[in-house]
Short mmCIF file of C-alpha atoms and ligand atoms in Angstrom, two decimals:
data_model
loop_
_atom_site.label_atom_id
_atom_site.label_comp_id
_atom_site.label_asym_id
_atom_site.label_seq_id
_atom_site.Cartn_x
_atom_site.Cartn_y
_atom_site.Cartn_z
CA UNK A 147 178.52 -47.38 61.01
CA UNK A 148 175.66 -45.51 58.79
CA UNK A 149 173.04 -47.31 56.77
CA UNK A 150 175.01 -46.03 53.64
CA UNK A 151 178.37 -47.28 54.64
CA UNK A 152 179.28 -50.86 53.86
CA UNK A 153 181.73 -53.35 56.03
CA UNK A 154 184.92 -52.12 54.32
CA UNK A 155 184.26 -48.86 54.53
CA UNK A 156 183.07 -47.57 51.09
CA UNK A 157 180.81 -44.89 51.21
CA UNK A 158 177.95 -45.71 48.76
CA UNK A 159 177.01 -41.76 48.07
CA UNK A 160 181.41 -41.25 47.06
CA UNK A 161 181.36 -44.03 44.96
CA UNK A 162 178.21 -43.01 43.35
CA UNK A 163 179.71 -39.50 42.74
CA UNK A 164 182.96 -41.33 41.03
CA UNK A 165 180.74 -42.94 38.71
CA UNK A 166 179.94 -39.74 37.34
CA UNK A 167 183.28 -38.11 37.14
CA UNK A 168 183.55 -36.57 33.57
CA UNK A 169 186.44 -34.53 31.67
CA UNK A 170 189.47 -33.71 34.16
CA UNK A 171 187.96 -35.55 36.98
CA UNK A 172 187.78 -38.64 34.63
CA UNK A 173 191.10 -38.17 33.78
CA UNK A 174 191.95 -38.04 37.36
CA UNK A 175 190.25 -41.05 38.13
CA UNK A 176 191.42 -43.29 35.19
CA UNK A 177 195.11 -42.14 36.02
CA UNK A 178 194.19 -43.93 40.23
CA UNK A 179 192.69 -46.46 38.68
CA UNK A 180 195.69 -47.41 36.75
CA UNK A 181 198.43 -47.12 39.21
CA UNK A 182 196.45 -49.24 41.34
CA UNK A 183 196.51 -52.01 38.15
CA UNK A 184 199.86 -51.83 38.31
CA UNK A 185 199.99 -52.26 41.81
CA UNK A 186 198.14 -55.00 41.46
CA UNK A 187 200.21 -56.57 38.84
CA UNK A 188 203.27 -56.23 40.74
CA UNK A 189 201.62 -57.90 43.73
CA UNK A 190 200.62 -61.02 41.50
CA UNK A 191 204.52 -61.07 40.68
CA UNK A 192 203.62 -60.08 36.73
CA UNK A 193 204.59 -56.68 35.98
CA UNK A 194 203.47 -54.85 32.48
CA UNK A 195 201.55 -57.97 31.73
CA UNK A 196 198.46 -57.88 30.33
CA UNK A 197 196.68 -61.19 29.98
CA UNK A 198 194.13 -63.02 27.61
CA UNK A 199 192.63 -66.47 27.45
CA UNK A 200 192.93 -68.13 24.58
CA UNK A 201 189.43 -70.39 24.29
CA UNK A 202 186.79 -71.81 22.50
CA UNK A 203 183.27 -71.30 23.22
CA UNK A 204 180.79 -74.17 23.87
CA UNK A 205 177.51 -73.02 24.00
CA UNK A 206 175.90 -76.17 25.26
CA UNK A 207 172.37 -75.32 25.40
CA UNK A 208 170.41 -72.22 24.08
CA UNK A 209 167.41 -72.76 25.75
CA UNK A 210 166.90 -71.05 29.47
CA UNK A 211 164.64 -70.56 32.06
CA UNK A 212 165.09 -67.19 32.15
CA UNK A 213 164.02 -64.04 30.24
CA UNK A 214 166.31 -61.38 30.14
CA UNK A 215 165.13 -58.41 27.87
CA UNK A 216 168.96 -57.81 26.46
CA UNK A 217 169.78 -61.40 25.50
CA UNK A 218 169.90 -62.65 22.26
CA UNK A 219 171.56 -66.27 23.40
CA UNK A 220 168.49 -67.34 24.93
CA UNK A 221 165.99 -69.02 21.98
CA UNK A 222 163.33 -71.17 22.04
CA UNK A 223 163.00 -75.11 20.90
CA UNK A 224 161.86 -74.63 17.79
CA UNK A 225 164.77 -71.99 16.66
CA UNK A 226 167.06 -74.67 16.99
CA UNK A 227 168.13 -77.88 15.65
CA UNK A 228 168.27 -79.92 19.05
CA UNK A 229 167.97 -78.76 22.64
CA UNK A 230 171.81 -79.53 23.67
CA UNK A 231 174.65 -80.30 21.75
CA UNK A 232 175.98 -83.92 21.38
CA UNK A 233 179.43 -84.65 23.07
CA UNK A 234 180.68 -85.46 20.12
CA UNK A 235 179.86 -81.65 18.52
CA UNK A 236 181.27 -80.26 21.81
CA UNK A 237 184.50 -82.50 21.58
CA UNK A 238 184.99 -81.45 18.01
CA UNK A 239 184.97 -77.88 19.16
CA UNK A 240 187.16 -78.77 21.74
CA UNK A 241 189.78 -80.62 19.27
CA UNK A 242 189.81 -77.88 17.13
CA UNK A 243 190.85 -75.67 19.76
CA UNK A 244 193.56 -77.40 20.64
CA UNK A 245 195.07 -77.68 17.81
CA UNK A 246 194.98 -73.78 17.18
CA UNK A 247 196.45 -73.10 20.67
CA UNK A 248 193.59 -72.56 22.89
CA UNK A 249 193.64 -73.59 27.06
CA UNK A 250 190.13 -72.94 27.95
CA UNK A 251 186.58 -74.39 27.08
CA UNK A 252 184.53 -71.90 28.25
CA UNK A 253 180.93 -73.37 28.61
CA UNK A 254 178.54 -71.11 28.80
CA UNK A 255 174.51 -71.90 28.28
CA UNK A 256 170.95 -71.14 29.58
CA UNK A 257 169.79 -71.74 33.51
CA UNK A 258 167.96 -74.92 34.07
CA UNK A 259 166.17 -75.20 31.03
CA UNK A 260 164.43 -78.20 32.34
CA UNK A 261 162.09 -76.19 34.19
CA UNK A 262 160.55 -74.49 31.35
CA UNK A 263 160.73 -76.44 28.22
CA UNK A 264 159.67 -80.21 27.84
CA UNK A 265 161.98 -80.38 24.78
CA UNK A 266 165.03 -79.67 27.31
CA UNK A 267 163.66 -82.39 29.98
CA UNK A 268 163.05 -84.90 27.16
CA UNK A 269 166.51 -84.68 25.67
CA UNK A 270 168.57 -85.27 28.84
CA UNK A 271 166.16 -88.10 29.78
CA UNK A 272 167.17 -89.91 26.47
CA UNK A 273 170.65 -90.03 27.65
CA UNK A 274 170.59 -90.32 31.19
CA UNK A 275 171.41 -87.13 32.73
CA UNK A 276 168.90 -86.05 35.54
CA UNK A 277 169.81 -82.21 34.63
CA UNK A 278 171.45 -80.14 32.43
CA UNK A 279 174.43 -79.32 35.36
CA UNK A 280 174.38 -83.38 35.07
CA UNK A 281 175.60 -83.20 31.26
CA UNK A 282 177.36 -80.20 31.61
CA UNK A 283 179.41 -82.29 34.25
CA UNK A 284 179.62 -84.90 31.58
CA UNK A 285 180.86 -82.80 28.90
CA UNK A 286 183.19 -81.12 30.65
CA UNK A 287 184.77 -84.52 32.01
CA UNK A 288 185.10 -85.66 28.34
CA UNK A 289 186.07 -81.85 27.29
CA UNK A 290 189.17 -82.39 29.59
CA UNK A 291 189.59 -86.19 29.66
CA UNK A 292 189.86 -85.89 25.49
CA UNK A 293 191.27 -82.27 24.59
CA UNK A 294 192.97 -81.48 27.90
CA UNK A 295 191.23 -78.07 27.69
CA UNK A 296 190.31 -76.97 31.07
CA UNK A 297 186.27 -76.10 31.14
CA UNK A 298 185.33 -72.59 32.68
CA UNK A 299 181.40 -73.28 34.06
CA UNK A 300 179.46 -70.54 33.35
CA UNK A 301 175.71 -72.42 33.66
CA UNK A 302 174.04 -69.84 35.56
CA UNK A 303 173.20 -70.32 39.22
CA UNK A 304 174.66 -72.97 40.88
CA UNK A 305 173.80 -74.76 44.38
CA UNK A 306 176.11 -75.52 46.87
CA UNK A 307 175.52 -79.64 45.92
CA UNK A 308 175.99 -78.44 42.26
CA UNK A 309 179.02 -76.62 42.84
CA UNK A 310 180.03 -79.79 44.73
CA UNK A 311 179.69 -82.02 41.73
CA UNK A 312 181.60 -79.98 39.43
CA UNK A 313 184.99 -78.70 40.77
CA UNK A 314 186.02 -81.69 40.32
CA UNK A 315 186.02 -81.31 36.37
CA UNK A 316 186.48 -77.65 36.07
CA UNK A 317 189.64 -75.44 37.77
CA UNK A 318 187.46 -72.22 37.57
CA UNK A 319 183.84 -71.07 37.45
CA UNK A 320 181.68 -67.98 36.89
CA UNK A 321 178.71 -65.74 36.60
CA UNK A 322 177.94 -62.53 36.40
CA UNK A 323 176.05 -60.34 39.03
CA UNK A 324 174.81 -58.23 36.27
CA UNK A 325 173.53 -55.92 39.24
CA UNK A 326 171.94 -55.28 42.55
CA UNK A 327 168.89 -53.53 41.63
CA UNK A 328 165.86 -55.44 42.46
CA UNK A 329 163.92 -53.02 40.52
CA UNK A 330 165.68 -54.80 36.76
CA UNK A 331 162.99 -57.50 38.25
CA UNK A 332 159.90 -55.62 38.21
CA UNK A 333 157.43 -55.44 35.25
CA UNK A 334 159.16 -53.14 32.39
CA UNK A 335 162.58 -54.37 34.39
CA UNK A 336 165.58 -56.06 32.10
CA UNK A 337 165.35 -59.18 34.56
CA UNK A 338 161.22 -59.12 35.04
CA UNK A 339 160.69 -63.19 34.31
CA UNK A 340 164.00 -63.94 35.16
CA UNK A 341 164.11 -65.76 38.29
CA UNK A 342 167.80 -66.38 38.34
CA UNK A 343 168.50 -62.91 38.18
CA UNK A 344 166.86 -62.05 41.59
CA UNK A 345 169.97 -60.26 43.06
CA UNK A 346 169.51 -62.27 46.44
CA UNK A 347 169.35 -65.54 45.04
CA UNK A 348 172.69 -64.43 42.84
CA UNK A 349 174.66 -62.98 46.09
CA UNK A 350 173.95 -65.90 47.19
CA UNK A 351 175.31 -68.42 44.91
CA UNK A 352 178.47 -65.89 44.50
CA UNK A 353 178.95 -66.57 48.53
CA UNK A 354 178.23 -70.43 48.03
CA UNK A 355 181.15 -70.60 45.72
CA UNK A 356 183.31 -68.92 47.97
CA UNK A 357 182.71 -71.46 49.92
CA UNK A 358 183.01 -74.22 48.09
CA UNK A 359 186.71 -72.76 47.66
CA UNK A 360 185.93 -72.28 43.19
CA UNK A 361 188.01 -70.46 41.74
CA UNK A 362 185.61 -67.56 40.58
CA UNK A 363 184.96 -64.56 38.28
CA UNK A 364 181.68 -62.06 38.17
CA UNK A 365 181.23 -58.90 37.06
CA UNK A 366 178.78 -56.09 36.44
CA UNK A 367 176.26 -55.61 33.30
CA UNK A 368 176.63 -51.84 32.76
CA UNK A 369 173.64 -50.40 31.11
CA UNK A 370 170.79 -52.44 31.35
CA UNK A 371 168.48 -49.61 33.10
CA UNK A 372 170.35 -49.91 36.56
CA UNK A 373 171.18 -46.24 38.24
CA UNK A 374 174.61 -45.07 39.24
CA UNK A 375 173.92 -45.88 42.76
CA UNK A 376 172.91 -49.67 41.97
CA UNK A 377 176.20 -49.78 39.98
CA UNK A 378 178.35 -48.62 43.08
CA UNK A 379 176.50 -50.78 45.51
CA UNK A 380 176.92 -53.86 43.25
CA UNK A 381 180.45 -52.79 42.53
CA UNK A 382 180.64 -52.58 46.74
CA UNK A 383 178.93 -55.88 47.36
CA UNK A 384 181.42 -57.65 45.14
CA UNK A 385 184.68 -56.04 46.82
CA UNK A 386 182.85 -57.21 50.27
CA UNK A 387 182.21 -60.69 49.07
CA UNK A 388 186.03 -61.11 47.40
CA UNK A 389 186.98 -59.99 51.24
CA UNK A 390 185.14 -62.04 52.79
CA UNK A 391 186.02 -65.34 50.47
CA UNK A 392 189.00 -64.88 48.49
CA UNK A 393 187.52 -66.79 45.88
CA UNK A 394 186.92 -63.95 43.17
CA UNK A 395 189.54 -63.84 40.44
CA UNK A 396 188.20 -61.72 38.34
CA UNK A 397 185.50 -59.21 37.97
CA UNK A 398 184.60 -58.65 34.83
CA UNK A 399 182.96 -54.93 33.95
CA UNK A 400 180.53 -55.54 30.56
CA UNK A 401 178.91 -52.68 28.57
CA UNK A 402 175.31 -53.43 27.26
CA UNK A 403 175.29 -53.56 23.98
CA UNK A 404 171.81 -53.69 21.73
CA UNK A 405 170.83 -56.57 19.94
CA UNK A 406 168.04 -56.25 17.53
CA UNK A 407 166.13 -59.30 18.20
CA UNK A 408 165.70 -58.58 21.69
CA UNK A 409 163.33 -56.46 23.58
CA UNK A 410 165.99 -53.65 24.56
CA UNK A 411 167.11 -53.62 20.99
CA UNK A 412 165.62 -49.95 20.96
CA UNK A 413 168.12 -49.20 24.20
CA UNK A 414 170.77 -47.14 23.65
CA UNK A 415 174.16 -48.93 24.05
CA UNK A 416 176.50 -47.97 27.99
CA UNK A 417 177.45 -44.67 27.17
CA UNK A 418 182.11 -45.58 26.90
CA UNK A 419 182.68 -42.77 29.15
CA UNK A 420 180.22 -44.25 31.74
CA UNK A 421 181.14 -47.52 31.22
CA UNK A 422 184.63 -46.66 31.33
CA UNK A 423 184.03 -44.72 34.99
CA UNK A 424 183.01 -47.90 36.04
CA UNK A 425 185.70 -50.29 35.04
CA UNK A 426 188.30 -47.66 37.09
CA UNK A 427 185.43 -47.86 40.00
CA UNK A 428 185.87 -51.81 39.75
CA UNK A 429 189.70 -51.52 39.92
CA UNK A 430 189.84 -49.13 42.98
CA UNK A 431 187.40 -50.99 45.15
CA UNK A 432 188.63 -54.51 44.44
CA UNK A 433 191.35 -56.05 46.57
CA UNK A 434 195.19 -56.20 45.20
CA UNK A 435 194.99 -60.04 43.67
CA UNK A 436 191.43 -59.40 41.41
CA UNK A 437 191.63 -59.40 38.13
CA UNK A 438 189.68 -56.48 36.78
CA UNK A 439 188.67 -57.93 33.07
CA UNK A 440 186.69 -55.79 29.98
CA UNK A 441 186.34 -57.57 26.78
CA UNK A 442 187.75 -56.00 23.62
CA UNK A 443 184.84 -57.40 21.26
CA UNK A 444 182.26 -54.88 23.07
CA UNK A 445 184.49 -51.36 21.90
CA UNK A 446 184.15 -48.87 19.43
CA UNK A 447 181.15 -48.68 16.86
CA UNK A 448 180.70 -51.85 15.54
CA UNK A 449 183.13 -52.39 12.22
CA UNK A 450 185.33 -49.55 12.89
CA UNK A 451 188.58 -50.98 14.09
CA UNK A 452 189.93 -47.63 14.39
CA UNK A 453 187.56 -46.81 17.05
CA UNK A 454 187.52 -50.12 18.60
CA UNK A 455 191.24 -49.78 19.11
CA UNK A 456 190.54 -46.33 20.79
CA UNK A 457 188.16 -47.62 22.99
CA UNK A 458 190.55 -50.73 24.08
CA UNK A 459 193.59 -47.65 24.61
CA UNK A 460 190.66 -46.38 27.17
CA UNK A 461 190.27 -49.46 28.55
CA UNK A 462 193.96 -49.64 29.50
CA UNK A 463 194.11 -46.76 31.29
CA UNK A 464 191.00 -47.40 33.13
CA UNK A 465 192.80 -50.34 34.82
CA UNK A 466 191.73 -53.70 33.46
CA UNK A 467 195.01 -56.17 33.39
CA UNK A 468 192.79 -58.66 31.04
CA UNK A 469 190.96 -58.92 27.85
CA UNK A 470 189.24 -62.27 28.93
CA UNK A 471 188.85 -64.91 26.69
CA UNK A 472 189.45 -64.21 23.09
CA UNK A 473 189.08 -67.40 20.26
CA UNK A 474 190.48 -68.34 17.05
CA UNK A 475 188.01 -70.68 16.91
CA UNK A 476 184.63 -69.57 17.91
CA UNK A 477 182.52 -66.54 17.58
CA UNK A 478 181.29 -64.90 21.08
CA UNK A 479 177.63 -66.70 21.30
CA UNK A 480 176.40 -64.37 23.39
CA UNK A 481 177.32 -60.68 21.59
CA UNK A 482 177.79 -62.53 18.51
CA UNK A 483 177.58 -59.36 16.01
CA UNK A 484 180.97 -58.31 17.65
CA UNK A 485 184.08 -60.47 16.26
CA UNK A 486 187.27 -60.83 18.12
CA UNK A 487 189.80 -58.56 16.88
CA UNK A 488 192.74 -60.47 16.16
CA UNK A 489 195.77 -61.57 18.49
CA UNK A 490 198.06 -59.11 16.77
CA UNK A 491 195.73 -56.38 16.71
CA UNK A 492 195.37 -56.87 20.65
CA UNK A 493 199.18 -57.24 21.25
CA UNK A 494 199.93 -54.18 19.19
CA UNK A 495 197.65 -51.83 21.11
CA UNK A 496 198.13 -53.81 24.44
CA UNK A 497 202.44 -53.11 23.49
CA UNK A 498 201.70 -49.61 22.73
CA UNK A 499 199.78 -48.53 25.78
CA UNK A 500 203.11 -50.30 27.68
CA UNK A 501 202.35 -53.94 28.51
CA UNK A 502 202.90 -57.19 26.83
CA UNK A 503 200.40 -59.29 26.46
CA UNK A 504 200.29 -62.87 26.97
CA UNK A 505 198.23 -66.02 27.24
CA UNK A 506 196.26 -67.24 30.57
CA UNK A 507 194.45 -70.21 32.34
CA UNK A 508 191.24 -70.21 33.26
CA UNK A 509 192.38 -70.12 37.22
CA UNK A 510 194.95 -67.31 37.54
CA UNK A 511 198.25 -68.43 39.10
CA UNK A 512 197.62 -67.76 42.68
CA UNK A 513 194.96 -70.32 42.68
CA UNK A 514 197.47 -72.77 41.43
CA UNK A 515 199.79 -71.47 43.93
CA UNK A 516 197.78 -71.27 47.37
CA UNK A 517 196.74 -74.62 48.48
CA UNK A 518 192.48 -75.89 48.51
CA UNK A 519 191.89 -74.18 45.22
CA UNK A 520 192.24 -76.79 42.62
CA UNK A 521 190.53 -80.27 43.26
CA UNK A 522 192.92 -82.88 43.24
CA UNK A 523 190.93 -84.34 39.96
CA UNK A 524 191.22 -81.57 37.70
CA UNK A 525 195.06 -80.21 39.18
CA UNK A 526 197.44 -82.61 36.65
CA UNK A 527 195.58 -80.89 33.97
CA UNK A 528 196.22 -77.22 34.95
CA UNK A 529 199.69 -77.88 35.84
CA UNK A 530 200.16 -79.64 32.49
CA UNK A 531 199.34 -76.54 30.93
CA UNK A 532 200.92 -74.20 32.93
CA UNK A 533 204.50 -72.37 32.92
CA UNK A 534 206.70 -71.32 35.56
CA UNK A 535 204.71 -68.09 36.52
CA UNK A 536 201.43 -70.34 36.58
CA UNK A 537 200.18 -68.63 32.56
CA UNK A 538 200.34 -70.64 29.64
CA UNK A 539 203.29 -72.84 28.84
CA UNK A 540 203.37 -74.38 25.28
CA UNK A 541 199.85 -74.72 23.23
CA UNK A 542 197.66 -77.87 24.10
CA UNK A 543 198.65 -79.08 20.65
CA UNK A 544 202.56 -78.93 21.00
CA UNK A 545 202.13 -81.96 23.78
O1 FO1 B 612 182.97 -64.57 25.15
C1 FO1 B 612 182.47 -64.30 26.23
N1 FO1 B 612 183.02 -64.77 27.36
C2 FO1 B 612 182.46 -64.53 28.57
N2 FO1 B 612 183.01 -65.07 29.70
C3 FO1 B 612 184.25 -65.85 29.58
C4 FO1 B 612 185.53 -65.12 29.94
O2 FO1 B 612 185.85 -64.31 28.86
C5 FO1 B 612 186.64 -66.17 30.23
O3 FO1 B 612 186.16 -67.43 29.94
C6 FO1 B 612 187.03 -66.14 31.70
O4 FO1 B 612 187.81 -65.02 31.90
C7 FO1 B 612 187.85 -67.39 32.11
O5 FO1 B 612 189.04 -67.47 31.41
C8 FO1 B 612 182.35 -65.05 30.93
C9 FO1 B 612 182.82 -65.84 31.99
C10 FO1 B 612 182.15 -65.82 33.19
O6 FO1 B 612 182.59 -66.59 34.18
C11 FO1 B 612 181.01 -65.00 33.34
C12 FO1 B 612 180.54 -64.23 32.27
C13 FO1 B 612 181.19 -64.25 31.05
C14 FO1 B 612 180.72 -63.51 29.93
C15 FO1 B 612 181.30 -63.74 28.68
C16 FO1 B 612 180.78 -63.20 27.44
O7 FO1 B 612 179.76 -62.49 27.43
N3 FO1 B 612 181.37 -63.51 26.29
C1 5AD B 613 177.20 -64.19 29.93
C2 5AD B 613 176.96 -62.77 30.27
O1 5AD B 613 176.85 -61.98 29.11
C3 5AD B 613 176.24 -60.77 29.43
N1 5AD B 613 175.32 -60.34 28.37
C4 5AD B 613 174.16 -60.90 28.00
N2 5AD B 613 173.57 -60.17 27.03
C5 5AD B 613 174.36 -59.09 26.79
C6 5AD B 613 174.29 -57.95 25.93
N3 5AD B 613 173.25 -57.74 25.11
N4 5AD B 613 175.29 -57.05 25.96
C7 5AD B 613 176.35 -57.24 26.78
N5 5AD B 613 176.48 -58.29 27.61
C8 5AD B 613 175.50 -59.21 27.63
C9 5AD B 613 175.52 -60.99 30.78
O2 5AD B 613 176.22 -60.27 31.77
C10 5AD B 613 175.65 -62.49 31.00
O3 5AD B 613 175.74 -62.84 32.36
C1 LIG B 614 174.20 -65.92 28.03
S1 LIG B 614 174.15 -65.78 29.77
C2 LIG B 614 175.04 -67.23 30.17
C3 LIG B 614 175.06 -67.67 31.61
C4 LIG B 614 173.76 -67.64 32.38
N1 LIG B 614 172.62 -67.96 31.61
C5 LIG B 614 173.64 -66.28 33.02
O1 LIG B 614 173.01 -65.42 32.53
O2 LIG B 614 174.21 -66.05 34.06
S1 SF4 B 615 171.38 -63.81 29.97
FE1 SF4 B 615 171.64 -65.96 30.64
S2 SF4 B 615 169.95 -66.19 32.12
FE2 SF4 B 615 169.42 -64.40 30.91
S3 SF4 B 615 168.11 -65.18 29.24
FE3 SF4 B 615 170.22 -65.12 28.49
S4 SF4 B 615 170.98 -67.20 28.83
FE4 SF4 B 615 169.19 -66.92 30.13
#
């Protein structure tokens, strides 16, 4: 096999050239990209279903380790009023979700913040945690122990022993690629000072979950200074590593967006129809049973709903079968200029591009279905939730 030719075949230079496919040939490629959706849908036994999570966010620390140049999450100590947030804050998040609806508490938050800031170290010392995947394993025991909201983990990069101690209090987990360019690491680089980032080191941890047998989605960061070819060979690696491990339920495909506090706030924002090549990319290379997920908060200029809902209608026919999670409750911490358009807003253009849309789990229903997916500790919770097809049954506040 050539250099440029991965294990299952996909020729780096085609994929590259898809990426760029423009007018007629977009058109062409949006119209594979969606028959092979709804290929996939009918394969996970849920025709013309389009799918949502209904969740809250828990951002449970701000602080990281890391320096990415597009994030505006990421603060320091002194921005904020303590390094974590209290179980008690988290839980009343939690509560509140519940009672409008919601199934997941997605948890997302900084990478090891105890290695750069004392205030961090300090703060779980105090109460007894020995790291900040410690007390996110303690908040998202009490999370589902109090609400019964299942916790999505998205802490960053996780070790196999990490990994380890949490399935056991969360169905599903996640992180992002972002990419495979090692250059986004070098000085001038989106990821330069961002050691979790390394694309090695985040392979890696992707394959360690795999084996751990998590339930696990990742995606691509479109537009953060990576090349066509780094987007296909990230898009490649990911196909390879849901072949190899079966463990990747979704892959979510993210457009860049500015934020002005950041240092790529002078970057232009993914150009849609290059963003949009790559979301049909996603869907073609992924195996039948992966979710291919775009969020509806990132479309269309910001306030104009009109062009937002054009941009979603795109997003249809370039294959995606989810919106991701969506809240009633919480804002999106980490793109937190873009609100979530409402549930009726999403059903109606969801209904009119020929799908209904409906509520989902964190951990899609072949997870719950196959057996060594769920750990026996966290299982009576999902299956609490869920309906016959393994979605959502009746709201966490109906019980
Ligand atoms: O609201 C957001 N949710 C994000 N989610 C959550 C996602 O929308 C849902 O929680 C999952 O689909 C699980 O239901 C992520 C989850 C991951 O595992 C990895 C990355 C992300 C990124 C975001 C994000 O930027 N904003
Ligand atoms: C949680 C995930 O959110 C994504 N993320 C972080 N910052 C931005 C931004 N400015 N625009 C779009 N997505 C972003 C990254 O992919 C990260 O992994
Ligand atoms: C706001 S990013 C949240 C998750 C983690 N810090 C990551 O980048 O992967
Ligand atoms: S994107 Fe994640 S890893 Fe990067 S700075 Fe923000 S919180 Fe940290």
């Amino acid at each position: 096999m050539a250099d440029h030719t991965n294990s299952t075949g996909s020729d780096v230079g085609d994929v590259t050239a898809l990426l760029s496919a423009r007018g007629a040939d977009l058109d062409d490629l949006l119209a594979r990209a969606a028959r092979r959706r709804d290929e996939h849908l009918e394969h996970e036994g849920r025709p013309g279903v389009v799918t949502y999570s209904p969740k809250v966010f828990i951002p449970l620390t701000r602080l990281c380790r890391d320096r990415c140049h597009y994030c505006t999450f990421a603060t320091v100590p002194g921005r904020l009023p303590a390094a974590y947030m209290e179980l008690d804050e988290v839980l009343a998040i939690a509560r509140e979700g519940a009672e409008q609806g919601c199934t997941e508490a997605l948890f997302t938050l900084g990478d090891r913040p105890e290695a750069r800031w004392r205030a961090a170290g300090e703060w779980l010392a105090a109460r007894g945690y020995s790291s900040t995947i410690d007390y996110v394993r303690a908040a998202a025991a009490a999370v589902l122990a109090e609400t019964g909201l299942l916790p999505h983990l998205n802490p960053g990069v996780m070790t196999p022993d990490e990994l380890a101690v949490l399935r056991p209090v969360a169905p599903s987990m996640g992180m992002m690629l972002e990419s495979t360019s090692t250059l986004l690491v070098e000085p001038g680089g989106a990821h330069h000072g961002s050691p979790d980032k390394e694309p090695a080191v985040r392979l890696q941890a992707i394959a360690d979950a795999g084996r751990a047998r998590v339930p696990f989605t990742t995606g691509v960061l479109v537009g953060i200074g990576e090349t066509r070819r780094d987007r296909a060979e990230s898009l490649i690696a990911l196909a390879d590593l849901s072949r190899e491990y079966g463990h990747l339920q979704e892959v979510i495909v993210q457009n860049f967006r500015a934020k002005p506090d950041t240092a790529m706030r002078g970057e232009p924002d993914a150009e849609f129809d290059e963003f949009v090549a790559a979301v049909a990319v996603a869907r073609l290379l992924m195996p039948l049973g992966v979710t291919v997920q775009a969020p509806p908060n990132l479309a269309g200029e910001l306030g104009d709903s009109a062009d937002a809902a054009e941009d979603q209608a795109l997003l249809l026919r370039a294959g995606i079968d989810d919106w991701g999670g969506v809240s009633p409750v919480t804002p999106d911490h980490v793109n937190p200029e873009r609100p979530w358009p409402g549930l009726d807003e999403l059903a109606r253009i969801t209904a009119k591009a020929g799908f209904t849309l409906r509520p989902r789990l964190t951990v899609y229903p072949r997870y719950q279905r196959d057996a060594g997916w769920i750990d026996p500790a966290v299982a009576p919770s999902v299956a609490t939730l869920a309906d016959a097809d393994g979605l959502v049954g009746m709201p966490v506040a109906a019980r």
